[in-house]
XYZ file of N, CA and C in Angstrom:
372
model
N 84.047 167.138 72.954
C 84.719 166.125 72.150
C 84.503 166.352 70.665
N 83.296 166.742 70.273
C 82.987 166.988 68.878
C 82.575 168.434 68.719
N 82.822 168.957 67.533
C 82.434 170.321 67.249
C 82.279 170.528 65.750
N 81.568 171.585 65.409
C 81.404 172.021 64.032
C 82.019 173.403 63.910
N 82.824 173.594 62.891
C 83.512 174.865 62.698
C 83.237 175.373 61.294
N 82.587 176.533 61.216
C 82.306 177.157 59.932
C 83.443 178.093 59.541
N 83.600 178.266 58.245
C 84.550 179.226 57.723
C 84.089 179.669 56.342
N 84.672 180.736 55.853
C 84.402 181.195 54.501
C 83.526 182.420 54.395
N 83.011 182.901 55.511
C 82.193 184.092 55.469
C 83.022 185.326 55.167
N 82.329 186.413 54.878
C 83.014 187.647 54.579
C 82.081 188.666 53.972
N 82.671 189.709 53.439
C 81.941 190.795 52.799
C 82.028 190.644 51.295
N 80.889 190.701 50.632
C 80.843 190.537 49.189
C 79.786 191.467 48.609
N 80.011 191.911 47.396
C 79.037 192.757 46.718
C 77.870 191.933 46.200
N 76.720 192.568 46.089
C 75.557 191.908 45.513
C 75.904 191.337 44.146
N 75.440 190.120 43.907
C 75.757 189.422 42.674
C 76.979 188.542 42.761
N 77.733 188.683 43.835
C 78.933 187.899 44.017
C 78.656 186.541 44.620
N 79.742 185.825 44.926
C 79.651 184.464 45.431
C 80.560 184.264 46.627
N 80.166 183.345 47.482
C 80.976 182.876 48.592
C 80.743 181.387 48.752
N 81.740 180.687 49.274
C 81.581 179.293 49.633
C 81.897 179.115 51.108
N 80.905 178.666 51.853
C 81.079 178.382 53.263
C 81.465 176.925 53.456
N 82.289 176.679 54.453
C 82.691 175.325 54.803
C 82.331 175.045 56.248
N 82.026 173.806 56.538
C 81.744 173.369 57.900
C 82.437 172.040 58.116
N 83.405 172.032 58.998
C 84.141 170.811 59.285
C 83.683 170.223 60.614
N 83.305 168.965 60.586
C 82.905 168.242 61.779
C 84.072 167.418 62.289
N 84.280 167.438 63.592
C 85.369 166.672 64.172
C 85.038 165.193 64.187
N 86.058 164.370 63.987
C 85.887 162.937 64.010
C 84.984 162.439 62.901
N 84.390 161.291 63.167
C 83.457 160.688 62.228
C 82.109 160.461 62.899
N 81.820 161.281 63.892
C 80.615 161.148 64.692
C 79.349 161.290 63.869
N 79.400 162.115 62.827
C 78.201 162.476 62.084
C 78.013 161.687 60.806
N 78.677 160.546 60.710
C 78.492 159.691 59.552
C 77.019 159.326 59.412
N 76.501 159.512 58.208
C 75.117 159.202 57.845
C 74.093 160.135 58.489
N 74.559 161.154 59.204
C 73.639 162.128 59.782
C 73.473 163.315 58.848
N 72.237 163.805 58.689
C 72.043 165.005 57.874
C 72.787 166.201 58.448
N 73.237 167.067 57.557
C 73.883 168.310 57.937
C 73.117 169.460 57.304
N 72.926 170.501 58.071
C 72.153 171.625 57.583
C 72.862 172.948 57.751
N 72.379 173.928 57.017
C 72.796 175.316 57.173
C 71.584 176.148 57.559
N 71.762 176.981 58.565
C 70.777 177.953 58.988
C 71.427 179.325 58.986
N 70.605 180.354 59.040
C 71.147 181.700 59.116
C 70.266 182.552 60.015
N 70.884 183.577 60.589
C 70.166 184.467 61.485
C 70.640 185.898 61.271
N 69.720 186.748 60.883
C 69.990 188.166 60.729
C 69.670 188.882 62.035
N 70.260 190.057 62.260
C 69.994 190.793 63.501
C 68.503 191.026 63.716
N 68.028 190.709 64.909
C 66.634 190.899 65.250
C 65.679 189.892 64.641
N 66.203 188.879 63.960
C 65.367 187.892 63.300
C 65.569 186.514 63.913
N 64.619 185.631 63.657
C 64.750 184.249 64.085
C 65.716 183.511 63.174
N 66.340 182.494 63.727
C 67.204 181.643 62.929
C 66.351 180.874 61.921
N 66.742 180.904 60.660
C 65.938 180.292 59.623
C 66.728 179.249 58.843
N 65.998 178.272 58.361
C 66.565 177.184 57.586
C 67.047 177.674 56.233
N 68.181 177.137 55.796
C 68.731 177.466 54.487
C 68.800 176.230 53.595
N 69.456 175.174 54.077
C 69.655 173.986 53.249
C 70.009 172.802 54.135
N 69.796 171.600 53.618
C 70.150 170.378 54.327
C 70.608 169.337 53.325
N 71.512 168.480 53.756
C 71.991 167.379 52.934
C 72.170 166.152 53.805
N 71.818 164.989 53.266
C 72.062 163.745 53.972
C 73.476 163.264 53.674
N 74.193 162.856 54.712
C 75.553 162.366 54.519
C 75.577 161.089 53.679
N 74.543 160.298 53.787
C 74.382 159.138 52.922
C 73.094 159.305 52.126
N 73.176 159.094 50.855
C 72.009 159.188 50.001
C 71.999 160.385 49.075
N 72.631 161.473 49.500
C 72.751 162.629 48.639
C 71.501 163.470 48.487
N 70.504 163.268 49.334
C 69.283 164.074 49.261
C 69.548 165.470 49.786
N 68.946 166.449 49.129
C 69.092 167.841 49.539
C 67.747 168.539 49.544
N 67.685 169.612 50.302
C 66.505 170.465 50.315
C 66.961 171.883 50.602
N 66.198 172.855 50.099
C 66.563 174.249 50.228
C 65.358 175.097 50.600
N 65.628 176.184 51.296
C 64.601 177.184 51.496
C 64.256 177.833 50.163
N 63.001 178.208 50.005
C 62.574 178.823 48.750
C 63.397 180.061 48.406
N 63.823 180.787 49.420
C 64.535 182.034 49.199
C 65.916 181.853 48.581
N 66.463 180.632 48.640
C 67.808 180.408 48.122
C 67.852 179.401 46.987
N 66.729 178.804 46.636
C 66.705 177.823 45.559
C 67.204 178.438 44.260
N 68.054 177.692 43.582
C 68.628 178.158 42.336
C 69.853 179.021 42.511
N 70.140 179.445 43.729
C 71.303 180.286 43.993
C 72.336 179.594 44.892
N 71.869 178.816 45.849
C 72.757 178.141 46.798
C 72.804 176.657 46.491
N 73.948 176.045 46.746
C 74.119 174.609 46.583
C 74.840 174.042 47.796
N 74.247 173.045 48.422
C 74.885 172.362 49.535
C 75.531 171.088 49.008
N 76.711 170.782 49.500
C 77.426 169.594 49.078
C 78.211 169.030 50.249
N 78.826 167.893 50.045
C 79.529 167.227 51.125
C 80.793 166.558 50.623
N 81.713 166.357 51.545
C 82.905 165.564 51.317
C 83.082 164.735 52.575
N 82.537 163.537 52.552
C 82.525 162.720 53.759
C 83.927 162.321 54.207
N 84.841 162.176 53.256
C 86.206 161.826 53.613
C 86.849 162.903 54.475
N 86.407 164.136 54.296
C 86.923 165.258 55.069
C 85.977 165.691 56.189
N 84.874 164.974 56.351
C 83.858 165.335 57.342
C 83.463 166.802 57.205
N 83.251 167.215 55.973
C 83.006 168.619 55.681
C 81.793 168.778 54.775
N 80.987 169.779 55.067
C 79.896 170.180 54.191
C 80.151 171.606 53.729
N 79.635 171.919 52.563
C 79.854 173.213 51.949
C 78.526 173.853 51.586
N 78.538 175.156 51.525
C 77.406 175.899 51.006
C 77.940 176.897 49.989
N 77.725 176.591 48.719
C 78.109 177.498 47.649
C 76.986 178.502 47.450
N 77.291 179.769 47.596
C 76.292 180.828 47.511
C 76.620 181.715 46.320
N 75.742 181.718 45.345
C 75.897 182.528 44.147
C 74.785 183.573 44.078
N 75.000 184.567 43.248
C 74.005 185.628 43.037
C 73.513 186.197 44.354
N 74.441 186.498 45.228
C 74.090 186.968 46.563
C 73.375 188.312 46.508
N 72.433 188.474 47.409
C 71.662 189.708 47.539
C 71.773 190.196 48.975
N 71.515 191.482 49.224
C 71.641 191.997 50.586
C 70.809 191.240 51.614
N 69.684 190.687 51.197
C 68.832 189.923 52.109
C 69.494 188.641 52.605
N 70.584 188.231 51.973
C 71.329 187.067 52.433
C 72.241 187.391 53.606
N 72.379 188.657 53.951
C 73.245 189.056 55.051
C 72.756 188.448 56.357
N 73.628 187.706 57.022
C 73.270 187.016 58.254
C 74.496 186.298 58.784
N 74.374 185.803 60.006
C 75.326 184.838 60.519
C 74.846 183.460 60.084
N 75.715 182.714 59.431
C 75.371 181.395 58.929
C 75.916 180.332 59.864
N 75.040 179.409 60.251
C 75.379 178.354 61.184
C 75.287 176.990 60.524
N 76.267 176.182 60.770
C 76.245 174.780 60.388
C 75.629 173.977 61.522
N 74.849 172.965 61.184
C 74.200 172.146 62.193
C 74.205 170.683 61.782
N 74.307 169.812 62.765
C 74.280 168.373 62.543
C 73.093 167.775 63.266
N 72.360 166.917 62.570
C 71.212 166.254 63.160
C 71.651 165.097 64.044
N 70.779 164.727 64.962
C 71.017 163.574 65.821
C 70.062 162.439 65.489
N 69.627 162.387 64.251
C 68.704 161.388 63.774
C 69.019 161.089 62.322
N 68.356 160.077 61.789
C 68.663 159.659 60.430
C 68.116 160.604 59.373
N 67.069 161.345 59.703
C 66.501 162.304 58.781
C 66.240 163.615 59.494
N 66.512 164.703 58.820
C 66.220 166.020 59.345
C 65.887 166.942 58.189
N 65.076 167.937 58.482
C 64.677 168.893 57.470
C 64.907 170.308 57.914
N 63.840 171.096 57.951
C 63.954 172.529 58.171
C 63.743 172.974 59.607
N 63.492 172.057 60.508
C 63.192 172.427 61.883
C 64.451 172.424 62.732
N 64.639 173.487 63.498
C 65.828 173.616 64.326
C 65.959 172.511 65.364
N 64.824 172.031 65.878
C 64.895 171.023 66.920
C 65.282 169.643 66.403
N 65.466 169.500 65.100
C 65.958 168.263 64.518
C 67.482 168.185 64.540
N 68.127 169.259 64.947
C 69.583 169.340 64.935
C 70.113 169.455 66.353
N 71.107 168.652 66.659
C 71.631 168.582 68.015
C 72.909 169.384 68.217
N 73.665 169.599 67.153
C 74.964 170.242 67.267
C 75.041 171.425 66.319
N 75.663 172.495 66.793
C 75.738 173.741 66.045
C 77.140 174.306 66.071
N 77.521 174.912 64.972
C 78.779 175.622 64.927
C 78.658 177.004 65.523
N 79.755 177.733 65.522
C 79.788 179.054 66.133
C 79.253 180.146 65.216
N 79.103 179.843 63.954
C 78.589 180.794 62.993
C 79.682 181.551 62.266
N 79.385 181.952 61.047
C 80.286 182.777 60.259
C 79.470 183.886 59.600
N 79.982 185.096 59.668
C 79.244 186.261 59.187
C 79.347 186.385 57.677
N 78.202 186.556 57.040
C 78.131 186.859 55.618
C 77.448 188.211 55.464
N 78.120 189.138 54.825
C 77.565 190.461 54.599
C 77.581 190.754 53.105
N 76.423 191.079 52.569
C 76.283 191.369 51.145
C 75.925 192.840 51.000
N 76.764 193.581 50.335
C 76.546 195.006 50.141
C 75.870 195.254 48.804
N 75.088 196.322 48.754
C 74.396 196.691 47.524
C 75.159 197.734 46.742
């Protein structure tokens, strides 16, 4: 009934930018935090950023602070991840996730719903 769909991934040169989008179906996730995670080949899925649908609180992994910005458009049930100054280490499949509680942070088990992922590849 509900799903998260990511888009906006692609191939970009180091130093470039991409904006990822995640659209949630319906209004199921009103006031629920939304997060971005990423997973590189052979690596564990790692936290990138989170935003509360109400309140505007955000948090970021240290590796992306100052380069990535998470934002929301509740009218469109969409969250975004603006990625600037990309480096090859950012190469991964990026997943959108929705929490099933009022607060969520960097732990995967705080999120109940996941998108299919979108590939981001940064070349040097």
